[in-house]
């Protein structure tokens, strides 16, 4: 096959690695390969490679589906759009634009998704979410400390870091293209270390790992700050960049070393070992996890990690800062940002509870690139809220949990069937302009076209396809982007740490530790290598019954045996919310908590719908009880599927 039929594309996932790909289609099969014009796109991981099968999968939605007499029936686009437009018109007439609810999330991070709200701006307003399920708490804490979520460039870490400290980040599974960077640090004589609540592929890869209590990172960081100052080991220039040195010192003085180590779950010896390691491998890049900010005090976790990095010379030595995340759409053209007028926002973690009694009420809800019935905390509350909305619409390319429960399901194209969209990264500094690899499947339409057709039916002036062309033109003309060929661009993104204007305001308060009810275990859910978020439908080897692990001593204390089935239930939740799990014992875990992979059906029955500061979803503020599920038990909840 001639080389010129390879098209440029990029993996759409909410994954930092944002790999550039080459794709081609022979009329039957899609072939994907990594595009190494982005030097980090060295290979395609298993979940990314699967797009070749996903694109042509028989599981793809082929036609719109409309709920008729209880079940979803295939209908024409005309019927789908007419019904939808009618429901919107009557809701607008009764309750105004705030009765229209739009929910988007992390299904695809292509730039074009940011254009959809133009439709809602044309409606005159809408209701939507505030915060996101992913990074809100940590980003909030970092912004409070540094004024922004600080940008680090992977090239500077690769060239300058003496060590990398992962604060829980399970990079070997969730960010695997960072490995060459880690190897470069090691090649210079540096080390990689991890603070974790459990053994992971990342702890196995690393040179050192220490176990901390869930949510205990802030306390370790605060203890280290005290030790560094007491020992005169702080970087000489740290005070010049700090706006509140006196207050910070005063608040550190009030803290108690024993209480901090206890909250961190570490011995004084382990603390000293960590300090010695940090000083030996300075400058160390602090690389916190999304997992480490899924607590009520997720913001404080990152404030204190930020403070420690400043004391250890984040501003003095390249490679010494915090690397978490950044805005992958930072270059989305400002003039194409939709107008945000008359927008009502509900916290992403609690909207299902907040909908009740809301005035004006939500009458029509539409979801795009999101599966709240699987991925939001508190699945039973989400399901109840979704069912209570008079008309619900879900755009997806497969029948997600949310699609299955909606009144109208719209089949969308995947990125592989779309032309001229853009994808950035929340880790590296390259962007991709993607091309169409294959024609749309079945009757699937591009989401922007669907909303444009709907706007036309409603008589609204809103052409999203035209806006996308404008976005593409504007991106191509952006002087900040250096074209490397084949639709791959490099952005010399300014780095926070090397900017002489950068400042930090260090934390002066410490959080309270939350405790669960007697006899319950804290539940920590984590991401898996094999699939991303809730998109597990085509991942091989996912067990039909989720596997929950706990410390063997907790298992024995609760009268549970390994490799048996158990019902897991939210402490205080009802029996019909229980989830049937397989139990395993994991001695790498501490006492009082248990772990379960996220992203399969039913897992979020066990999490609490809550909002943390910064409008994050604190999934780890969930406590569960476990009961053996012997044969013949009367306790047989619906969650067992
Ligand atoms: N218990 C627990 N729950 C969690 C987490 C956890 O750690 N524990 N993690 C949270 C985190 S970090 C995140 S980011 C969220 C992610 O959860 P969501 O934001 O819901 O993301 P996904 O599950 O990846 O995808 C949602 C849907 O988008 C669809 N989709 C993909 N591409 C497109 C597209 O181009 N258009 C449309 N219309 N649909 C598309 C997919 O098929 C899928 O059904 O989950 C959160 N939920
Ligand atoms: N293959 C794959 N890649 C992904 C994803 C995926 O689902 N699959 N999801 C993508 C998305 S949306 C996101 S947000 C990122 C998530 O990337 P990560 O942050 O790596 O993922 P998590 O699994 O949420 O959390 C990482 C680790 O934090 C640990 N942890 C939990 N609580 C604490 C704590 O209090 N302190 C410390 N030190 N550690 C703690 C958990 O045990 C877990 O191993 O990955 C992205 N990449
Ligand atoms: Mo995420």
XYZ file of C-alpha atoms and ligand atoms in Angstrom:
736
model
C 0.000 0.000 0.000
C 1.457 3.413 -0.889
C 2.709 5.461 2.044
C 0.671 8.518 1.055
C -2.581 7.020 2.299
C -1.383 7.200 5.891
C -3.341 9.922 7.648
C -2.278 11.902 10.694
C -4.359 11.494 13.810
C -4.044 11.549 17.604
C -5.400 9.398 20.390
C -8.467 11.223 21.780
C -8.260 9.917 25.323
C -8.048 11.951 28.512
C -4.508 10.668 28.978
C -1.468 12.912 29.456
C 0.510 11.046 26.809
C -1.739 12.265 23.926
C 0.004 10.092 21.332
C 0.257 11.107 17.701
C -0.778 8.275 15.421
C -0.730 7.411 11.723
C -3.858 5.661 10.504
C -5.031 4.055 7.304
C -8.097 2.194 6.125
C -8.254 -0.395 3.362
C -12.041 -0.464 3.095
C -12.280 -3.124 5.778
C -9.609 -2.754 8.395
C -8.003 0.187 10.172
C -4.271 0.114 10.882
C -2.738 2.424 13.466
C 0.899 3.148 14.195
C 2.662 5.600 16.464
C 3.764 8.841 14.798
C 7.220 9.526 16.178
C 7.305 13.121 14.964
C 6.200 13.632 18.554
C 9.265 12.228 20.297
C 7.156 10.960 23.242
C 4.865 8.924 20.951
C 7.277 6.013 20.849
C 4.659 3.222 20.907
C 0.908 2.765 21.076
C -0.331 1.333 24.353
C -2.898 -1.450 24.360
C -5.885 0.829 24.971
C -4.794 3.189 22.198
C -4.117 0.388 19.691
C -7.657 -0.897 20.247
C -9.059 2.128 18.375
C -8.313 0.186 15.183
C -10.946 -2.401 16.216
C -13.253 0.063 17.952
C -13.653 2.134 14.799
C -15.192 -0.776 12.875
C -16.664 -2.671 15.830
C -20.170 -4.137 15.538
C -20.769 -2.654 19.025
C -20.841 0.825 17.426
C -24.211 2.562 17.475
C -25.535 2.627 13.902
C -28.741 4.687 14.091
C -30.459 7.038 16.543
C -32.490 5.212 19.227
C -35.639 6.642 20.795
C -37.375 5.290 23.889
C -40.825 4.037 22.905
C -42.967 2.158 25.390
C -40.019 1.553 27.669
C -37.437 0.310 25.174
C -34.976 2.032 22.860
C -36.044 1.634 19.206
C -34.086 2.593 16.062
C -35.480 5.748 14.417
C -34.478 8.024 11.542
C -32.411 11.169 12.120
C -35.488 13.187 11.129
C -37.618 11.642 13.861
C -34.788 11.935 16.394
C -34.137 15.621 15.674
C -37.851 16.509 15.476
C -38.592 14.895 18.835
C -35.554 16.514 20.447
C -36.368 19.976 19.041
C -39.979 19.670 20.224
C -38.916 18.772 23.759
C -36.499 21.712 23.859
C -39.069 24.149 22.484
C -41.682 23.179 25.035
C -39.147 23.258 27.922
C -37.964 26.722 26.811
C -41.556 27.927 26.667
C -42.340 26.612 30.132
C -39.131 27.186 32.060
C -36.607 29.134 29.947
C -33.082 28.150 28.843
C -31.862 27.170 32.322
C -34.149 24.154 32.054
C -31.699 22.744 29.471
C -28.832 20.812 31.093
C -25.634 20.062 29.195
C -23.063 17.691 30.612
C -19.743 16.954 28.973
C -16.741 15.203 30.406
C -13.542 13.389 29.505
C -14.661 10.980 26.744
C -12.551 12.801 24.123
C -10.224 15.770 24.541
C -10.346 17.008 20.943
C -10.602 20.801 20.657
C -13.902 20.687 18.728
C -15.730 19.608 21.920
C -15.252 23.166 23.211
C -17.391 24.456 20.350
C -20.568 22.603 21.400
C -21.533 25.196 24.077
C -22.003 27.736 21.234
C -25.304 25.953 20.699
C -26.313 26.647 24.312
C -25.140 30.238 24.086
C -27.459 30.580 21.075
C -30.305 29.180 23.213
C -29.761 32.087 25.614
C -28.214 30.132 28.476
C -28.138 26.677 30.050
C -27.383 24.672 33.140
C -24.122 22.760 33.327
C -21.550 21.364 35.743
C -18.986 23.188 37.832
C -15.576 21.496 38.290
C -14.644 18.112 36.851
C -14.446 14.523 38.035
C -10.720 14.465 37.515
C -8.346 17.225 38.618
C -10.370 20.054 40.196
C -9.229 19.708 43.816
C -5.510 19.441 43.037
C -5.626 22.198 40.434
C -7.397 24.426 42.952
C -4.732 23.809 45.615
C -1.926 24.473 43.126
C -3.619 27.629 41.858
C -4.001 28.919 45.413
C -0.276 28.317 45.939
C 1.186 29.406 42.601
C -1.553 31.559 41.027
C -1.835 29.018 38.201
C -1.453 25.279 37.692
C 2.312 25.470 37.101
C 3.561 24.291 33.722
C 6.653 22.060 33.603
C 8.056 20.892 30.292
C 9.013 17.213 30.128
C 12.198 18.146 28.252
C 13.414 20.209 31.232
C 12.723 17.351 33.629
C 14.481 14.904 31.347
C 17.506 17.211 31.115
C 17.736 18.540 34.676
C 15.875 16.518 37.319
C 18.162 14.599 39.660
C 15.249 12.514 40.863
C 11.526 12.059 40.324
C 9.193 11.606 43.289
C 5.746 10.300 42.418
C 3.226 11.264 45.090
C 1.029 8.281 44.229
C 1.086 8.751 40.476
C 0.878 5.267 38.961
C 2.742 6.366 35.847
C 3.666 2.897 34.608
C -0.053 2.254 34.043
C -1.593 5.681 33.473
C 1.231 7.652 31.823
C 3.478 4.980 30.344
C 5.179 7.206 27.750
C 6.984 8.967 30.602
C 9.276 5.951 31.037
C 12.000 7.208 28.616
C 12.117 10.417 30.679
C 12.596 8.398 33.878
C 15.301 6.352 32.219
C 17.098 9.529 31.229
C 17.056 10.711 34.851
C 18.422 7.335 35.927
C 21.083 7.416 33.247
C 22.437 10.574 34.863
C 22.662 8.733 38.191
C 19.264 9.881 39.456
C 16.498 7.802 41.006
C 12.748 7.393 40.841
C 10.784 7.051 44.082
C 7.107 6.658 44.951
C 4.878 7.458 47.892
C 1.901 5.117 47.611
C -0.868 3.502 49.587
C -0.290 0.161 47.798
C 2.222 -1.733 45.659
C 1.761 -0.941 41.953
C 3.675 -1.485 38.712
C 5.164 1.967 39.408
C 6.459 1.024 42.865
C 7.943 -2.085 41.236
C 9.703 -0.023 38.554
C 10.981 2.553 41.048
C 14.207 2.575 43.034
C 12.423 3.324 46.335
C 8.895 3.352 47.644
C 7.303 4.250 50.957
C 3.737 3.553 52.014
C 1.712 6.521 53.249
C -1.772 6.682 54.720
C -4.518 7.546 52.227
C -4.733 11.329 52.225
C -1.576 11.584 54.368
C 0.743 13.233 51.814
C 0.102 16.761 53.098
C 1.283 15.697 56.562
C 4.485 14.155 55.238
C 5.120 17.275 53.149
C 4.511 19.532 56.185
C 6.805 17.394 58.361
C 9.504 17.596 55.666
C 9.070 21.393 55.453
C 9.693 21.630 59.215
C 12.755 19.373 59.025
C 14.211 21.196 56.023
C 13.908 24.586 57.740
C 15.134 23.311 61.125
C 18.143 21.688 59.469
C 18.988 24.793 57.437
C 18.638 22.728 54.271
C 16.226 24.980 52.389
C 17.320 26.367 49.008
C 19.028 29.735 49.642
C 16.676 31.812 47.496
C 13.321 30.326 48.543
C 12.079 33.352 50.495
C 12.458 35.717 47.526
C 9.645 33.983 45.689
C 7.283 33.558 48.612
C 4.644 36.177 49.422
C 3.950 35.056 53.017
C 7.174 33.768 54.559
C 6.416 34.938 58.114
C 2.926 33.475 58.223
C 4.149 30.235 56.741
C 6.947 29.884 59.302
C 4.557 30.734 62.126
C 2.047 28.116 61.027
C 4.783 25.477 60.701
C 5.892 26.200 64.252
C 2.465 25.303 65.588
C 2.575 21.826 64.073
C 3.592 18.719 65.952
C 6.077 16.273 64.414
C 4.524 13.207 66.006
C 1.019 14.127 64.900
C 2.231 14.812 61.346
C 4.051 11.478 61.054
C 1.026 9.738 62.494
C -1.262 11.374 59.915
C 1.199 10.427 57.176
C 1.394 6.851 58.482
C 5.197 6.929 58.579
C 7.844 6.307 61.234
C 10.406 9.011 61.991
C 13.045 6.734 60.399
C 11.056 6.514 57.168
C 10.600 10.295 57.224
C 14.347 10.813 57.626
C 14.993 8.359 54.805
C 12.715 10.334 52.500
C 14.419 13.581 53.467
C 17.858 12.107 52.842
C 16.676 10.826 49.476
C 15.252 14.244 48.490
C 18.485 16.033 49.386
C 20.696 13.443 47.749
C 18.882 13.521 44.413
C 18.074 17.250 44.309
C 16.667 18.791 42.229
C 13.727 16.398 42.521
C 10.594 16.791 40.412
C 7.456 16.280 42.500
C 4.909 14.401 40.417
C 1.580 14.140 42.257
C -1.247 11.763 41.352
C -4.810 12.465 40.440
C -5.482 9.717 42.988
C -3.836 11.733 45.777
C -6.295 14.654 45.413
C -9.547 12.641 45.470
C -10.132 13.642 49.114
C -12.036 16.489 50.753
C -8.634 18.019 51.411
C -7.259 17.211 47.942
C -6.412 20.914 47.613
C -4.326 20.820 50.816
C -2.527 17.701 49.642
C -1.164 19.721 46.731
C -0.636 22.988 48.633
C 1.774 21.243 50.983
C 3.542 19.316 48.231
C 3.930 22.678 46.468
C 5.370 24.270 49.627
C 7.927 21.491 50.018
C 9.023 21.882 46.405
C 9.571 25.613 46.966
C 11.720 25.031 50.066
C 13.745 22.472 48.146
C 14.480 24.897 45.318
C 11.674 24.662 42.753
C 12.505 28.202 41.584
C 16.264 27.800 41.839
C 16.974 24.675 39.824
C 15.305 23.496 36.624
C 13.763 20.098 37.331
C 12.885 20.959 40.926
C 9.224 21.929 40.593
C 5.829 20.237 40.664
C 4.606 18.449 37.522
C 0.912 17.583 37.649
C -1.135 18.599 34.658
C -1.903 21.625 32.524
C -4.546 22.895 30.137
C -4.335 20.733 27.012
C -6.563 23.267 25.250
C -4.577 26.356 26.248
C -4.155 27.289 22.574
C -7.848 27.012 21.695
C -8.504 30.373 19.992
C -9.904 32.897 22.479
C -12.241 34.493 19.972
C -13.949 31.138 19.424
C -14.733 30.597 23.101
C -18.491 30.447 23.566
C -20.216 33.247 25.423
C -20.871 32.270 29.059
C -23.991 34.292 29.832
C -26.910 33.079 31.918
C -25.134 29.866 32.860
C -26.206 28.006 36.000
C -23.534 25.653 37.348
C -23.994 22.685 39.658
C -21.033 20.887 41.266
C -19.962 17.896 39.189
C -20.070 15.524 42.157
C -23.454 16.522 43.558
C -25.677 17.660 40.657
C -27.795 14.518 40.935
C -28.759 15.614 44.466
C -28.983 19.317 43.576
C -31.502 18.794 40.744
C -34.304 18.073 43.167
C -36.325 21.192 43.901
C -34.243 23.290 41.512
C -36.003 26.320 40.061
C -36.366 26.484 37.113
C -36.284 22.695 36.929
C -34.132 20.781 34.463
C -36.447 19.431 31.774
C -34.094 18.311 29.009
C -30.596 16.943 29.695
C -27.960 16.162 27.110
C -24.726 14.314 27.615
C -21.721 14.309 25.328
C -18.416 12.509 25.922
C -19.555 11.545 29.392
C -20.934 8.497 31.139
C -22.187 9.895 34.453
C -24.206 6.785 35.258
C -20.916 4.872 35.416
C -18.239 7.453 36.255
C -19.895 9.934 38.627
C -19.825 9.148 42.346
C -23.018 7.655 43.781
C -24.418 5.702 40.807
C -27.826 5.052 42.369
C -28.383 8.770 43.044
C -27.222 9.586 39.503
C -29.571 6.986 38.000
C -32.528 8.250 40.041
C -31.804 11.853 39.024
C -31.382 10.912 35.337
C -34.656 8.982 35.313
C -36.452 11.911 36.962
C -35.501 14.347 34.158
C -38.412 14.446 31.675
C -36.226 14.030 28.545
C -32.615 12.811 28.429
C -30.306 12.653 25.409
C -26.957 10.889 25.157
C -24.514 11.221 22.258
C -21.981 8.390 22.163
C -20.558 5.850 19.751
C -21.416 2.839 21.931
C -24.316 2.070 24.267
C -22.839 3.361 27.539
C -24.586 2.960 30.906
C -25.894 6.515 30.453
C -27.042 5.907 26.856
C -28.914 2.803 27.962
C -30.877 4.867 30.503
C -31.585 7.857 28.208
C -34.673 8.676 26.155
C -32.769 9.509 22.986
C -29.406 8.040 21.947
C -27.437 9.658 19.121
C -24.710 7.741 17.253
C -21.620 9.918 16.838
C -18.549 9.479 14.689
C -15.211 8.810 16.364
C -12.182 11.066 15.815
C -11.034 8.620 13.119
C -13.997 9.636 10.954
C -13.558 13.388 11.456
C -11.391 15.914 9.592
C -9.421 18.927 10.753
C -9.725 18.688 14.527
C -6.954 19.447 17.048
C -5.551 17.637 20.074
C -3.111 18.887 22.708
C -1.611 17.269 25.801
C -1.656 17.992 29.530
C 1.910 16.738 29.731
C 3.964 17.410 26.594
C 4.142 20.451 24.306
C 3.038 19.111 20.942
C -0.268 19.410 19.125
C -1.766 17.347 16.335
C -4.085 18.393 13.531
C -6.013 15.238 12.728
C -7.296 13.962 9.403
C -10.120 11.594 8.521
C -8.956 7.969 8.337
C -12.238 6.267 7.386
C -15.772 7.295 6.387
C -18.489 7.558 9.090
C -19.913 4.204 10.212
C -23.594 3.478 9.779
C -25.639 6.627 10.159
C -23.256 8.123 12.718
C -22.850 11.903 12.430
C -20.220 14.235 13.742
C -21.434 15.825 16.979
C -20.960 19.354 15.609
C -23.191 18.477 12.695
C -25.855 17.037 15.002
C -26.007 20.265 17.014
C -25.987 22.343 13.822
C -28.986 20.377 12.495
C -30.775 20.816 15.814
C -30.063 24.566 15.786
C -31.505 24.803 12.277
C -34.712 23.101 13.414
C -34.952 25.543 16.326
C -34.276 28.516 14.047
C -31.066 29.371 15.910
C -28.103 30.946 14.107
C -25.436 28.419 15.001
C -23.218 26.611 12.484
C -20.707 24.571 14.459
C -19.128 23.038 11.349
C -18.278 26.534 10.099
C -16.858 27.393 13.530
C -14.687 24.292 13.420
C -13.257 25.355 10.052
C -12.522 28.747 11.557
C -10.832 27.062 14.533
C -8.707 24.987 12.168
C -7.679 28.064 10.147
C -6.856 29.989 13.281
C -4.816 27.128 14.764
C -2.823 26.655 11.558
C -2.029 30.366 11.502
C -0.941 30.480 15.167
C 2.638 31.841 15.204
C 3.322 30.104 18.538
C 3.130 26.755 16.743
C 6.098 25.401 14.852
C 5.026 22.917 12.150
C 7.108 19.736 12.171
C 5.305 18.196 9.184
C 2.352 15.765 8.823
C 0.053 17.919 10.982
C 2.363 17.762 14.018
C 3.206 21.049 15.759
C 5.542 21.996 18.579
C 4.646 24.726 21.052
C 7.393 26.485 22.984
C 5.105 26.721 25.972
C 6.405 29.069 28.660
C 7.453 27.248 31.808
C 6.257 28.453 35.172
C 9.368 27.621 37.172
C 11.862 29.508 35.035
C 9.730 32.657 34.819
C 11.290 35.270 37.174
C 7.811 36.691 37.846
C 6.499 33.423 39.332
C 5.583 33.570 43.013
C 4.170 31.247 45.666
C 1.828 31.772 48.593
C 2.471 28.903 50.964
C -0.212 27.126 53.018
C -0.872 28.233 56.568
C -3.545 25.731 57.459
C -3.761 21.986 57.812
C -6.755 19.750 57.138
C -8.743 17.609 59.554
C -8.590 13.870 58.965
C -11.967 12.305 58.195
C -12.952 9.014 59.758
C -15.516 6.500 58.595
C -18.171 4.752 60.643
C -17.121 1.953 63.019
C -16.469 -1.335 61.196
C -16.200 0.286 57.753
C -13.229 0.499 55.394
C -12.231 3.493 53.302
C -12.585 2.684 49.599
C -9.867 3.818 47.200
C -10.513 3.308 43.494
C -7.752 3.509 40.928
C -7.193 3.585 37.167
C -6.028 0.548 35.177
C -3.571 -0.013 32.377
C -5.940 -2.009 30.167
C -8.619 0.655 29.575
C -9.318 4.287 30.296
C -11.951 5.583 32.698
C -15.317 3.933 32.023
C -14.375 2.744 28.532
C -13.760 -0.885 29.557
C -16.256 -2.593 27.210
C -13.625 -3.928 24.798
C -10.734 -4.489 27.229
C -9.753 -8.139 27.398
C -9.320 -9.836 30.769
C -11.568 -7.540 32.828
C -13.168 -9.886 35.381
C -16.975 -9.935 35.297
C -16.959 -9.518 39.080
C -14.799 -6.640 40.385
C -11.852 -7.652 42.550
C -11.607 -5.802 45.860
C -8.396 -6.098 47.886
C -7.758 -5.466 51.552
C -5.054 -5.995 54.126
C -5.132 -9.667 55.314
C -5.446 -8.595 58.975
C -8.538 -6.501 58.148
C -9.954 -9.485 56.243
C -9.473 -11.795 59.227
C -10.833 -9.206 61.670
C -13.977 -8.908 59.537
C -14.364 -12.691 59.261
C -13.708 -12.686 55.504
C -11.667 -15.225 53.553
C -9.541 -14.711 50.510
C -10.904 -15.630 47.049
C -14.490 -15.668 48.252
C -17.376 -13.515 47.163
C -18.602 -10.660 49.292
C -21.153 -7.904 49.145
C -19.661 -4.446 49.345
C -22.044 -1.707 50.409
C -21.716 2.013 51.055
C -21.715 2.508 54.830
C -25.203 3.851 55.435
C -26.350 2.879 51.928
C -29.246 0.545 51.266
C -28.913 -3.150 50.459
C -30.023 -2.745 46.868
C -26.936 -0.618 46.278
C -24.539 -3.427 47.192
C -21.996 -4.742 44.741
C -20.888 -8.355 44.530
C -17.077 -8.523 44.514
C -14.324 -11.121 44.716
C -12.086 -10.574 47.730
C -8.317 -10.796 47.646
C -5.789 -10.017 50.352
C -2.975 -7.602 49.564
C -0.318 -7.285 52.270
C 1.054 -4.131 50.628
C -2.035 -2.255 51.863
C -2.302 -0.584 55.260
C -5.137 -1.232 57.701
C -8.519 0.446 57.449
C -8.861 0.811 53.682
C -9.449 -1.322 50.631
C -8.935 -0.865 46.902
C -10.999 -1.531 43.775
C -10.337 -0.680 40.098
C -12.562 2.097 38.741
C -14.362 2.008 35.403
C -16.635 -1.043 35.386
C -20.373 -1.196 35.907
C -21.483 -0.770 39.483
C -18.217 0.391 41.059
C -19.568 3.875 41.759
C -22.545 2.425 43.646
C -19.986 2.436 46.453
C -18.791 6.056 46.222
C -20.374 9.109 47.842
C -21.707 11.978 45.723
C -19.789 14.853 47.324
C -18.097 18.114 46.328
C -14.673 19.123 47.632
C -13.097 22.609 47.575
C -12.385 23.582 43.958
C -15.500 21.581 42.953
C -13.664 18.281 42.802
C -15.265 14.880 43.257
C -13.632 13.308 46.341
C -14.107 9.655 45.370
C -11.872 8.498 48.251
C -14.202 9.984 50.897
C -16.213 6.771 50.644
C -16.532 4.136 53.356
C -17.926 0.683 52.769
C -18.873 -2.421 54.707
C -18.190 -5.947 53.527
C -20.290 -9.040 54.173
C -19.621 -12.611 53.033
C -21.906 -13.702 50.182
C -22.479 -17.359 50.942
C -24.857 -19.363 48.807
C -28.446 -19.120 49.940
C -28.041 -15.775 51.681
C -31.235 -13.788 51.897
C -29.212 -10.686 51.075
C -29.285 -10.612 47.286
C -29.065 -7.063 46.027
C -29.516 -5.885 42.465
C -25.926 -4.616 42.334
C -24.656 -8.172 41.910
C -24.724 -8.188 38.111
N -14.749 5.542 41.393
C -14.071 6.309 40.545
N -14.715 6.967 39.581
C -14.023 7.766 38.733
C -12.628 7.880 38.819
C -11.965 7.175 39.848
O -10.723 7.246 39.993
N -12.717 6.401 40.680
N -11.954 8.704 37.936
C -12.641 9.892 37.482
C -11.888 10.553 36.393
S -10.277 11.008 36.731
C -12.410 10.849 35.213
S -11.501 11.797 34.114
C -13.794 10.410 34.872
C -13.945 9.965 33.432
O -15.252 9.579 33.150
P -15.985 10.198 31.859
O -15.661 11.609 31.785
O -17.387 9.775 31.865
O -15.113 9.528 30.660
P -15.061 8.146 29.875
O -15.583 7.041 30.706
O -13.694 8.024 29.345
O -15.972 8.418 28.609
C -17.323 8.790 28.701
C -18.064 8.422 27.462
O -17.621 9.225 26.364
C -17.736 8.457 25.189
N -16.985 9.106 24.104
C -15.699 8.953 23.731
N -15.393 9.770 22.703
C -16.509 10.467 22.410
C -16.821 11.495 21.462
O -15.997 11.937 20.657
N -18.087 12.002 21.497
C -19.023 11.538 22.368
N -20.231 12.086 22.350
N -18.757 10.566 23.250
C -17.516 10.051 23.294
C -17.255 7.100 25.617
O -17.694 6.081 24.741
C -17.852 6.981 27.025
O -19.097 6.296 27.020
O -14.150 9.304 35.702
C -14.097 9.603 37.055
N -14.694 8.507 37.788
N -4.306 3.232 31.137
C -4.946 4.302 31.648
N -4.354 5.524 31.600
C -5.002 6.600 32.125
C -6.307 6.484 32.657
C -6.892 5.177 32.709
O -8.026 4.983 33.199
N -6.182 4.130 32.195
N -6.978 7.602 33.098
C -6.455 8.911 32.726
C -7.019 9.891 33.651
S -8.560 10.532 33.296
C -6.384 10.254 34.769
S -7.119 11.391 35.798
C -5.052 9.767 35.095
C -4.971 9.164 36.507
O -3.623 8.898 36.795
P -3.104 8.489 38.249
O -3.077 9.645 39.148
O -1.867 7.704 38.103
O -4.252 7.459 38.628
P -5.059 6.977 39.905
O -5.150 5.521 39.690
O -6.284 7.778 40.059
O -4.161 7.327 41.171
C -2.803 6.964 41.211
C -2.401 6.282 42.472
O -2.692 7.071 43.594
C -2.730 6.191 44.704
N -3.313 6.917 45.834
C -4.595 7.005 46.220
N -4.695 7.828 47.286
C -3.447 8.259 47.574
C -2.913 9.148 48.543
O -3.616 9.729 49.360
N -1.583 9.362 48.515
C -0.757 8.760 47.618
N 0.531 9.045 47.669
N -1.236 7.909 46.699
C -2.563 7.679 46.662
C -3.519 5.007 44.192
O -3.178 3.835 44.903
C -3.099 4.941 42.715
O -2.173 3.910 42.464
O -4.623 8.735 34.203
C -4.939 8.939 32.834
N -4.366 7.824 32.116
Mo -9.230 11.907 34.893
